[in-house]
PDB file of N, CA, C and O in Angstrom:
ATOM      1  N   UNK A  88     163.187 -93.151-181.939  1.00  0.00           N
ATOM      2  CA  UNK A  88     164.367 -93.624-181.237  1.00  0.00           C
ATOM      3  C   UNK A  88     164.012 -94.816-180.344  1.00  0.00           C
ATOM      4  O   UNK A  88     164.886 -95.542-179.925  1.00  0.00           O
ATOM      5  N   UNK A  89     162.745 -95.019-180.077  1.00  0.00           N
ATOM      6  CA  UNK A  89     162.331 -96.113-179.205  1.00  0.00           C
ATOM      7  C   UNK A  89     162.539 -97.477-179.869  1.00  0.00           C
ATOM      8  O   UNK A  89     162.613 -98.477-179.186  1.00  0.00           O
ATOM      9  N   UNK A  90     162.664 -97.519-181.193  1.00  0.00           N
ATOM     10  CA  UNK A  90     162.833 -98.792-181.889  1.00  0.00           C
ATOM     11  C   UNK A  90     164.256 -99.307-181.812  1.00  0.00           C
ATOM     12  O   UNK A  90     164.503-100.463-182.094  1.00  0.00           O
ATOM     13  N   UNK A  91     165.205 -98.461-181.459  1.00  0.00           N
ATOM     14  CA  UNK A  91     166.606 -98.870-181.410  1.00  0.00           C
ATOM     15  C   UNK A  91     166.907 -99.596-180.112  1.00  0.00           C
ATOM     16  O   UNK A  91     166.370 -99.261-179.056  1.00  0.00           O
ATOM     17  N   UNK A  92     167.786-100.582-180.192  1.00  0.00           N
ATOM     18  CA  UNK A  92     168.200-101.290-178.986  1.00  0.00           C
ATOM     19  C   UNK A  92     169.164-100.410-178.192  1.00  0.00           C
ATOM     20  O   UNK A  92     169.699 -99.417-178.698  1.00  0.00           O
ATOM     21  N   UNK A  93     169.405-100.791-176.949  1.00  0.00           N
ATOM     22  CA  UNK A  93     170.293-100.015-176.090  1.00  0.00           C
ATOM     23  C   UNK A  93     171.701 -99.894-176.670  1.00  0.00           C
ATOM     24  O   UNK A  93     172.261 -98.785-176.684  1.00  0.00           O
ATOM     25  N   UNK A  94     172.299-100.978-177.184  1.00  0.00           N
ATOM     26  CA  UNK A  94     173.638-100.820-177.776  1.00  0.00           C
ATOM     27  C   UNK A  94     173.670 -99.844-178.951  1.00  0.00           C
ATOM     28  O   UNK A  94     174.626 -99.092-179.108  1.00  0.00           O
ATOM     29  N   UNK A  95     172.614 -99.829-179.770  1.00  0.00           N
ATOM     30  CA  UNK A  95     172.577 -98.893-180.899  1.00  0.00           C
ATOM     31  C   UNK A  95     172.458 -97.460-180.389  1.00  0.00           C
ATOM     32  O   UNK A  95     173.114 -96.550-180.907  1.00  0.00           O
ATOM     33  N   UNK A  96     171.638 -97.242-179.371  1.00  0.00           N
ATOM     34  CA  UNK A  96     171.503 -95.901-178.798  1.00  0.00           C
ATOM     35  C   UNK A  96     172.839 -95.414-178.234  1.00  0.00           C
ATOM     36  O   UNK A  96     173.227 -94.265-178.430  1.00  0.00           O
ATOM     37  N   UNK A  97     173.544 -96.300-177.549  1.00  0.00           N
ATOM     38  CA  UNK A  97     174.850 -95.947-176.994  1.00  0.00           C
ATOM     39  C   UNK A  97     175.827 -95.657-178.132  1.00  0.00           C
ATOM     40  O   UNK A  97     176.573 -94.682-178.092  1.00  0.00           O
ATOM     41  N   UNK A  98     175.808 -96.495-179.162  1.00  0.00           N
ATOM     42  CA  UNK A  98     176.672 -96.283-180.320  1.00  0.00           C
ATOM     43  C   UNK A  98     176.402 -94.951-181.003  1.00  0.00           C
ATOM     44  O   UNK A  98     177.329 -94.240-181.391  1.00  0.00           O
ATOM     45  N   UNK A  99     175.127 -94.618-181.152  1.00  0.00           N
ATOM     46  CA  UNK A  99     174.782 -93.339-181.779  1.00  0.00           C
ATOM     47  C   UNK A  99     175.263 -92.158-180.942  1.00  0.00           C
ATOM     48  O   UNK A  99     175.760 -91.167-181.485  1.00  0.00           O
ATOM     49  N   UNK A 100     175.133 -92.270-179.634  1.00  0.00           N
ATOM     50  CA  UNK A 100     175.605 -91.185-178.761  1.00  0.00           C
ATOM     51  C   UNK A 100     177.099 -90.968-178.886  1.00  0.00           C
ATOM     52  O   UNK A 100     177.575 -89.830-179.050  1.00  0.00           O
ATOM     53  N   UNK A 101     177.851 -92.054-178.847  1.00  0.00           N
ATOM     54  CA  UNK A 101     179.303 -91.930-178.967  1.00  0.00           C
ATOM     55  C   UNK A 101     179.714 -91.569-180.394  1.00  0.00           C
ATOM     56  O   UNK A 101     180.708 -90.872-180.591  1.00  0.00           O
ATOM     57  N   UNK A 102     178.953 -92.026-181.381  1.00  0.00           N
ATOM     58  CA  UNK A 102     179.224 -91.639-182.767  1.00  0.00           C
ATOM     59  C   UNK A 102     179.060 -90.143-182.959  1.00  0.00           C
ATOM     60  O   UNK A 102     179.871 -89.495-183.625  1.00  0.00           O
ATOM     61  N   UNK A 103     178.015 -89.584-182.347  1.00  0.00           N
ATOM     62  CA  UNK A 103     177.818 -88.131-182.416  1.00  0.00           C
ATOM     63  C   UNK A 103     178.938 -87.390-181.695  1.00  0.00           C
ATOM     64  O   UNK A 103     179.386 -86.336-182.156  1.00  0.00           O
ATOM     65  N   UNK A 104     179.396 -87.942-180.580  1.00  0.00           N
ATOM     66  CA  UNK A 104     180.536 -87.328-179.883  1.00  0.00           C
ATOM     67  C   UNK A 104     181.780 -87.359-180.760  1.00  0.00           C
ATOM     68  O   UNK A 104     182.535 -86.376-180.822  1.00  0.00           O
ATOM     69  N   UNK A 105     182.000 -88.463-181.460  1.00  0.00           N
ATOM     70  CA  UNK A 105     183.128 -88.576-182.377  1.00  0.00           C
ATOM     71  C   UNK A 105     183.029 -87.567-183.513  1.00  0.00           C
ATOM     72  O   UNK A 105     184.030 -86.961-183.914  1.00  0.00           O
ATOM     73  N   UNK A 106     181.810 -87.379-184.035  1.00  0.00           N
ATOM     74  CA  UNK A 106     181.615 -86.377-185.079  1.00  0.00           C
ATOM     75  C   UNK A 106     181.920 -84.977-184.561  1.00  0.00           C
ATOM     76  O   UNK A 106     182.558 -84.176-185.247  1.00  0.00           O
ATOM     77  N   UNK A 107     181.453 -84.682-183.364  1.00  0.00           N
ATOM     78  CA  UNK A 107     181.701 -83.368-182.777  1.00  0.00           C
ATOM     79  C   UNK A 107     183.194 -83.124-182.593  1.00  0.00           C
ATOM     80  O   UNK A 107     183.711 -82.057-182.939  1.00  0.00           O
ATOM     81  N   UNK A 108     183.908 -84.119-182.084  1.00  0.00           N
ATOM     82  CA  UNK A 108     185.348 -83.969-181.898  1.00  0.00           C
ATOM     83  C   UNK A 108     186.072 -83.843-183.236  1.00  0.00           C
ATOM     84  O   UNK A 108     187.058 -83.094-183.348  1.00  0.00           O
ATOM     85  N   UNK A 109     185.586 -84.538-184.252  1.00  0.00           N
ATOM     86  CA  UNK A 109     186.182 -84.412-185.584  1.00  0.00           C
ATOM     87  C   UNK A 109     185.954 -83.012-186.150  1.00  0.00           C
ATOM     88  O   UNK A 109     186.858 -82.421-186.744  1.00  0.00           O
ATOM     89  N   UNK A 110     184.771 -82.476-185.944  1.00  0.00           N
ATOM     90  CA  UNK A 110     184.477 -81.107-186.393  1.00  0.00           C
ATOM     91  C   UNK A 110     185.390 -80.112-185.693  1.00  0.00           C
ATOM     92  O   UNK A 110     185.915 -79.180-186.319  1.00  0.00           O
ATOM     93  N   UNK A 111     185.615 -80.307-184.399  1.00  0.00           N
ATOM     94  CA  UNK A 111     186.543 -79.440-183.671  1.00  0.00           C
ATOM     95  C   UNK A 111     187.934 -79.540-184.281  1.00  0.00           C
ATOM     96  O   UNK A 111     188.624 -78.524-184.466  1.00  0.00           O
ATOM     97  N   UNK A 112     188.364 -80.741-184.628  1.00  0.00           N
ATOM     98  CA  UNK A 112     189.668 -80.928-185.258  1.00  0.00           C
ATOM     99  C   UNK A 112     189.757 -80.243-186.611  1.00  0.00           C
ATOM    100  O   UNK A 112     190.786 -79.655-186.959  1.00  0.00           O
ATOM    101  N   UNK A 113     188.664 -80.302-187.376  1.00  0.00           N
ATOM    102  CA  UNK A 113     188.642 -79.634-188.677  1.00  0.00           C
ATOM    103  C   UNK A 113     188.753 -78.128-188.497  1.00  0.00           C
ATOM    104  O   UNK A 113     189.526 -77.458-189.176  1.00  0.00           O
ATOM    105  N   UNK A 114     187.989 -77.584-187.549  1.00  0.00           N
ATOM    106  CA  UNK A 114     188.011 -76.141-187.290  1.00  0.00           C
ATOM    107  C   UNK A 114     189.386 -75.689-186.815  1.00  0.00           C
ATOM    108  O   UNK A 114     189.864 -74.612-187.184  1.00  0.00           O
ATOM    109  N   UNK A 115     190.052 -76.516-186.031  1.00  0.00           N
ATOM    110  CA  UNK A 115     191.383 -76.157-185.517  1.00  0.00           C
ATOM    111  C   UNK A 115     192.484 -76.374-186.551  1.00  0.00           C
ATOM    112  O   UNK A 115     193.641 -76.076-186.290  1.00  0.00           O
ATOM    113  N   UNK A 116     192.152 -76.892-187.717  1.00  0.00           N
ATOM    114  CA  UNK A 116     193.122 -77.025-188.792  1.00  0.00           C
ATOM    115  C   UNK A 116     193.891 -78.330-188.809  1.00  0.00           C
ATOM    116  O   UNK A 116     194.929 -78.417-189.468  1.00  0.00           O
ATOM    117  N   UNK A 117     193.409 -79.356-188.157  1.00  0.00           N
ATOM    118  CA  UNK A 117     194.098 -80.642-188.124  1.00  0.00           C
ATOM    119  C   UNK A 117     193.825 -81.489-189.356  1.00  0.00           C
ATOM    120  O   UNK A 117     194.497 -82.492-189.576  1.00  0.00           O
ATOM    121  N   UNK A 118     192.818 -81.103-190.144  1.00  0.00           N
ATOM    122  CA  UNK A 118     192.440 -81.835-191.343  1.00  0.00           C
ATOM    123  C   UNK A 118     192.567 -80.875-192.530  1.00  0.00           C
ATOM    124  O   UNK A 118     192.110 -79.747-192.451  1.00  0.00           O
ATOM    125  N   UNK A 119     193.193 -81.311-193.630  1.00  0.00           N
ATOM    126  CA  UNK A 119     193.238 -80.439-194.813  1.00  0.00           C
ATOM    127  C   UNK A 119     191.826 -80.068-195.264  1.00  0.00           C
ATOM    128  O   UNK A 119     190.890 -80.860-195.143  1.00  0.00           O
ATOM    129  N   UNK A 120     191.663 -78.871-195.785  1.00  0.00           N
ATOM    130  CA  UNK A 120     190.332 -78.348-196.072  1.00  0.00           C
ATOM    131  C   UNK A 120     189.737 -78.826-197.398  1.00  0.00           C
ATOM    132  O   UNK A 120     188.795 -78.233-197.894  1.00  0.00           O
ATOM    133  N   UNK A 121     190.254 -79.885-197.952  1.00  0.00           N
ATOM    134  CA  UNK A 121     189.643 -80.479-199.142  1.00  0.00           C
ATOM    135  C   UNK A 121     188.369 -81.223-198.711  1.00  0.00           C
ATOM    136  O   UNK A 121     188.362 -81.895-197.676  1.00  0.00           O
ATOM    137  N   UNK A 122     187.283 -81.075-199.469  1.00  0.00           N
ATOM    138  CA  UNK A 122     186.016 -81.704-199.076  1.00  0.00           C
ATOM    139  C   UNK A 122     186.116 -83.212-198.855  1.00  0.00           C
ATOM    140  O   UNK A 122     185.522 -83.742-197.914  1.00  0.00           O
ATOM    141  N   UNK A 123     186.866 -83.913-199.693  1.00  0.00           N
ATOM    142  CA  UNK A 123     186.992 -85.362-199.531  1.00  0.00           C
ATOM    143  C   UNK A 123     187.713 -85.710-198.227  1.00  0.00           C
ATOM    144  O   UNK A 123     187.311 -86.643-197.521  1.00  0.00           O
ATOM    145  N   UNK A 124     188.746 -84.957-197.889  1.00  0.00           N
ATOM    146  CA  UNK A 124     189.459 -85.189-196.630  1.00  0.00           C
ATOM    147  C   UNK A 124     188.542 -84.989-195.432  1.00  0.00           C
ATOM    148  O   UNK A 124     188.567 -85.765-194.476  1.00  0.00           O
ATOM    149  N   UNK A 125     187.727 -83.939-195.475  1.00  0.00           N
ATOM    150  CA  UNK A 125     186.806 -83.679-194.368  1.00  0.00           C
ATOM    151  C   UNK A 125     185.742 -84.767-194.275  1.00  0.00           C
ATOM    152  O   UNK A 125     185.398 -85.211-193.175  1.00  0.00           O
ATOM    153  N   UNK A 126     185.234 -85.223-195.413  1.00  0.00           N
ATOM    154  CA  UNK A 126     184.213 -86.271-195.409  1.00  0.00           C
ATOM    155  C   UNK A 126     184.769 -87.568-194.838  1.00  0.00           C
ATOM    156  O   UNK A 126     184.108 -88.240-194.026  1.00  0.00           O
ATOM    157  N   UNK A 127     185.980 -87.925-195.244  1.00  0.00           N
ATOM    158  CA  UNK A 127     186.590 -89.153-194.732  1.00  0.00           C
ATOM    159  C   UNK A 127     186.872 -89.026-193.232  1.00  0.00           C
ATOM    160  O   UNK A 127     186.650 -89.972-192.473  1.00  0.00           O
ATOM    161  N   UNK A 128     187.339 -87.856-192.805  1.00  0.00           N
ATOM    162  CA  UNK A 128     187.590 -87.644-191.381  1.00  0.00           C
ATOM    163  C   UNK A 128     186.300 -87.787-190.576  1.00  0.00           C
ATOM    164  O   UNK A 128     186.285 -88.419-189.510  1.00  0.00           O
ATOM    165  N   UNK A 129     185.217 -87.232-191.073  1.00  0.00           N
ATOM    166  CA  UNK A 129     183.930 -87.344-190.373  1.00  0.00           C
ATOM    167  C   UNK A 129     183.439 -88.787-190.353  1.00  0.00           C
ATOM    168  O   UNK A 129     182.932 -89.259-189.331  1.00  0.00           O
ATOM    169  N   UNK A 130     183.597 -89.487-191.460  1.00  0.00           N
ATOM    170  CA  UNK A 130     183.170 -90.883-191.525  1.00  0.00           C
ATOM    171  C   UNK A 130     183.976 -91.750-190.564  1.00  0.00           C
ATOM    172  O   UNK A 130     183.413 -92.559-189.813  1.00  0.00           O
ATOM    173  N   UNK A 131     185.276 -91.564-190.566  1.00  0.00           N
ATOM    174  CA  UNK A 131     186.123 -92.350-189.669  1.00  0.00           C
ATOM    175  C   UNK A 131     185.864 -91.969-188.218  1.00  0.00           C
ATOM    176  O   UNK A 131     185.705 -92.842-187.354  1.00  0.00           O
ATOM    177  N   UNK A 132     185.823 -90.666-187.937  1.00  0.00           N
ATOM    178  CA  UNK A 132     185.619 -90.205-186.557  1.00  0.00           C
ATOM    179  C   UNK A 132     184.317 -90.712-185.957  1.00  0.00           C
ATOM    180  O   UNK A 132     184.289 -91.301-184.880  1.00  0.00           O
ATOM    181  N   UNK A 133     183.214 -90.483-186.650  1.00  0.00           N
ATOM    182  CA  UNK A 133     181.920 -90.925-186.132  1.00  0.00           C
ATOM    183  C   UNK A 133     181.736 -92.422-186.224  1.00  0.00           C
ATOM    184  O   UNK A 133     181.197 -93.058-185.317  1.00  0.00           O
ATOM    185  N   UNK A 134     182.209 -93.015-187.325  1.00  0.00           N
ATOM    186  CA  UNK A 134     182.017 -94.444-187.541  1.00  0.00           C
ATOM    187  C   UNK A 134     182.764 -95.319-186.556  1.00  0.00           C
ATOM    188  O   UNK A 134     182.218 -96.280-186.019  1.00  0.00           O
ATOM    189  N   UNK A 135     184.017 -94.987-186.309  1.00  0.00           N
ATOM    190  CA  UNK A 135     184.819 -95.798-185.383  1.00  0.00           C
ATOM    191  C   UNK A 135     184.255 -95.700-183.971  1.00  0.00           C
ATOM    192  O   UNK A 135     184.119 -96.713-183.281  1.00  0.00           O
ATOM    193  N   UNK A 136     183.917 -94.494-183.544  1.00  0.00           N
ATOM    194  CA  UNK A 136     183.347 -94.347-182.203  1.00  0.00           C
ATOM    195  C   UNK A 136     182.039 -95.119-182.088  1.00  0.00           C
ATOM    196  O   UNK A 136     181.771 -95.756-181.071  1.00  0.00           O
ATOM    197  N   UNK A 137     181.203 -95.072-183.136  1.00  0.00           N
ATOM    198  CA  UNK A 137     179.940 -95.803-183.105  1.00  0.00           C
ATOM    199  C   UNK A 137     180.185 -97.304-182.990  1.00  0.00           C
ATOM    200  O   UNK A 137     179.589 -97.967-182.141  1.00  0.00           O
ATOM    201  N   UNK A 138     181.047 -97.840-183.843  1.00  0.00           N
ATOM    202  CA  UNK A 138     181.259 -99.292-183.878  1.00  0.00           C
ATOM    203  C   UNK A 138     181.846 -99.799-182.565  1.00  0.00           C
ATOM    204  O   UNK A 138     181.394-100.818-182.024  1.00  0.00           O
ATOM    205  N   UNK A 139     182.831 -99.102-182.027  1.00  0.00           N
ATOM    206  CA  UNK A 139     183.459 -99.548-180.780  1.00  0.00           C
ATOM    207  C   UNK A 139     182.458 -99.483-179.624  1.00  0.00           C
ATOM    208  O   UNK A 139     182.332-100.437-178.840  1.00  0.00           O
ATOM    209  N   UNK A 140     181.730 -98.369-179.509  1.00  0.00           N
ATOM    210  CA  UNK A 140     180.757 -98.240-178.423  1.00  0.00           C
ATOM    211  C   UNK A 140     179.644 -99.272-178.566  1.00  0.00           C
ATOM    212  O   UNK A 140     179.211 -99.872-177.575  1.00  0.00           O
ATOM    213  N   UNK A 141     179.173 -99.499-179.791  1.00  0.00           N
ATOM    214  CA  UNK A 141     178.127-100.487-180.018  1.00  0.00           C
ATOM    215  C   UNK A 141     178.607-101.885-179.628  1.00  0.00           C
ATOM    216  O   UNK A 141     177.882-102.649-178.999  1.00  0.00           O
ATOM    217  N   UNK A 142     179.834-102.223-180.012  1.00  0.00           N
ATOM    218  CA  UNK A 142     180.370-103.556-179.715  1.00  0.00           C
ATOM    219  C   UNK A 142     180.509-103.778-178.214  1.00  0.00           C
ATOM    220  O   UNK A 142     180.132-104.839-177.696  1.00  0.00           O
ATOM    221  N   UNK A 143     181.023-102.795-177.510  1.00  0.00           N
ATOM    222  CA  UNK A 143     181.179-102.930-176.057  1.00  0.00           C
ATOM    223  C   UNK A 143     179.817-103.031-175.388  1.00  0.00           C
ATOM    224  O   UNK A 143     179.600-103.876-174.503  1.00  0.00           O
ATOM    225  N   UNK A 144     178.877-102.194-175.798  1.00  0.00           N
ATOM    226  CA  UNK A 144     177.535-102.228-175.201  1.00  0.00           C
ATOM    227  C   UNK A 144     176.824-103.544-175.524  1.00  0.00           C
ATOM    228  O   UNK A 144     176.137-104.105-174.667  1.00  0.00           O
ATOM    229  N   UNK A 145     177.000-104.049-176.736  1.00  0.00           N
ATOM    230  CA  UNK A 145     176.385-105.334-177.097  1.00  0.00           C
ATOM    231  C   UNK A 145     176.943-106.465-176.244  1.00  0.00           C
ATOM    232  O   UNK A 145     176.194-107.331-175.780  1.00  0.00           O
ATOM    233  N   UNK A 146     178.249-106.454-176.039  1.00  0.00           N
ATOM    234  CA  UNK A 146     178.867-107.487-175.207  1.00  0.00           C
ATOM    235  C   UNK A 146     178.354-107.388-173.769  1.00  0.00           C
ATOM    236  O   UNK A 146     178.060-108.414-173.138  1.00  0.00           O
ATOM    237  N   UNK A 147     178.240-106.168-173.260  1.00  0.00           N
ATOM    238  CA  UNK A 147     177.751-105.990-171.887  1.00  0.00           C
ATOM    239  C   UNK A 147     176.307-106.467-171.749  1.00  0.00           C
ATOM    240  O   UNK A 147     175.949-107.127-170.757  1.00  0.00           O
ATOM    241  N   UNK A 148     175.471-106.155-172.730  1.00  0.00           N
ATOM    242  CA  UNK A 148     174.070-106.599-172.689  1.00  0.00           C
ATOM    243  C   UNK A 148     173.999-108.121-172.759  1.00  0.00           C
ATOM    244  O   UNK A 148     173.216-108.752-172.039  1.00  0.00           O
ATOM    245  N   UNK A 149     174.811-108.737-173.602  1.00  0.00           N
ATOM    246  CA  UNK A 149     174.821-110.200-173.700  1.00  0.00           C
ATOM    247  C   UNK A 149     175.264-110.853-172.395  1.00  0.00           C
ATOM    248  O   UNK A 149     174.688-111.852-171.962  1.00  0.00           O
ATOM    249  N   UNK A 150     176.268-110.284-171.762  1.00  0.00           N
ATOM    250  CA  UNK A 150     176.740-110.828-170.481  1.00  0.00           C
ATOM    251  C   UNK A 150     175.659-110.698-169.425  1.00  0.00           C
ATOM    252  O   UNK A 150     175.395-111.641-168.668  1.00  0.00           O
ATOM    253  N   UNK A 151     175.020-109.552-169.359  1.00  0.00           N
ATOM    254  CA  UNK A 151     173.943-109.365-168.379  1.00  0.00           C
ATOM    255  C   UNK A 151     172.787-110.328-168.636  1.00  0.00           C
ATOM    256  O   UNK A 151     172.199-110.856-167.698  1.00  0.00           O
ATOM    257  N   UNK A 152     172.464-110.561-169.902  1.00  0.00           N
ATOM    258  CA  UNK A 152     171.407-111.500-170.241  1.00  0.00           C
ATOM    259  C   UNK A 152     171.780-112.921-169.824  1.00  0.00           C
ATOM    260  O   UNK A 152     170.961-113.656-169.282  1.00  0.00           O
ATOM    261  N   UNK A 153     173.034-113.303-170.085  1.00  0.00           N
ATOM    262  CA  UNK A 153     173.492-114.640-169.712  1.00  0.00           C
ATOM    263  C   UNK A 153     173.517-114.819-168.196  1.00  0.00           C
ATOM    264  O   UNK A 153     173.201-115.893-167.686  1.00  0.00           O
ATOM    265  N   UNK A 154     173.910-113.788-167.455  1.00  0.00           N
ATOM    266  CA  UNK A 154     173.917-113.881-166.002  1.00  0.00           C
ATOM    267  C   UNK A 154     172.525-113.982-165.423  1.00  0.00           C
ATOM    268  O   UNK A 154     172.327-114.596-164.376  1.00  0.00           O
ATOM    269  N   UNK A 155     171.561-113.376-166.128  1.00  0.00           N
ATOM    270  CA  UNK A 155     170.174-113.435-165.667  1.00  0.00           C
ATOM    271  C   UNK A 155     169.536-114.784-165.882  1.00  0.00           C
ATOM    272  O   UNK A 155     168.531-115.113-165.257  1.00  0.00           O
ATOM    273  N   UNK A 156     170.101-115.608-166.743  1.00  0.00           N
ATOM    274  CA  UNK A 156     169.491-116.914-167.048  1.00  0.00           C
ATOM    275  C   UNK A 156     169.929-117.975-166.104  1.00  0.00           C
ATOM    276  O   UNK A 156     170.698-118.142-165.385  1.00  0.00           O
TER     277      UNK A 156
END
């Protein structure tokens, strides 16, 4: 995990949170129990949270780097 940059680490953390929340939704019956539906829900849930968190963290790191120069 030491090889990952800070934005990737943040993205992975939020992606895992998105996966956990998607699993809770599946268990509560919010997603049809077809395997493809569950796979797409997990991909969207974890993927969107990862991408958004990574993008925000990357922008914050870039701003901090620019302010330091």
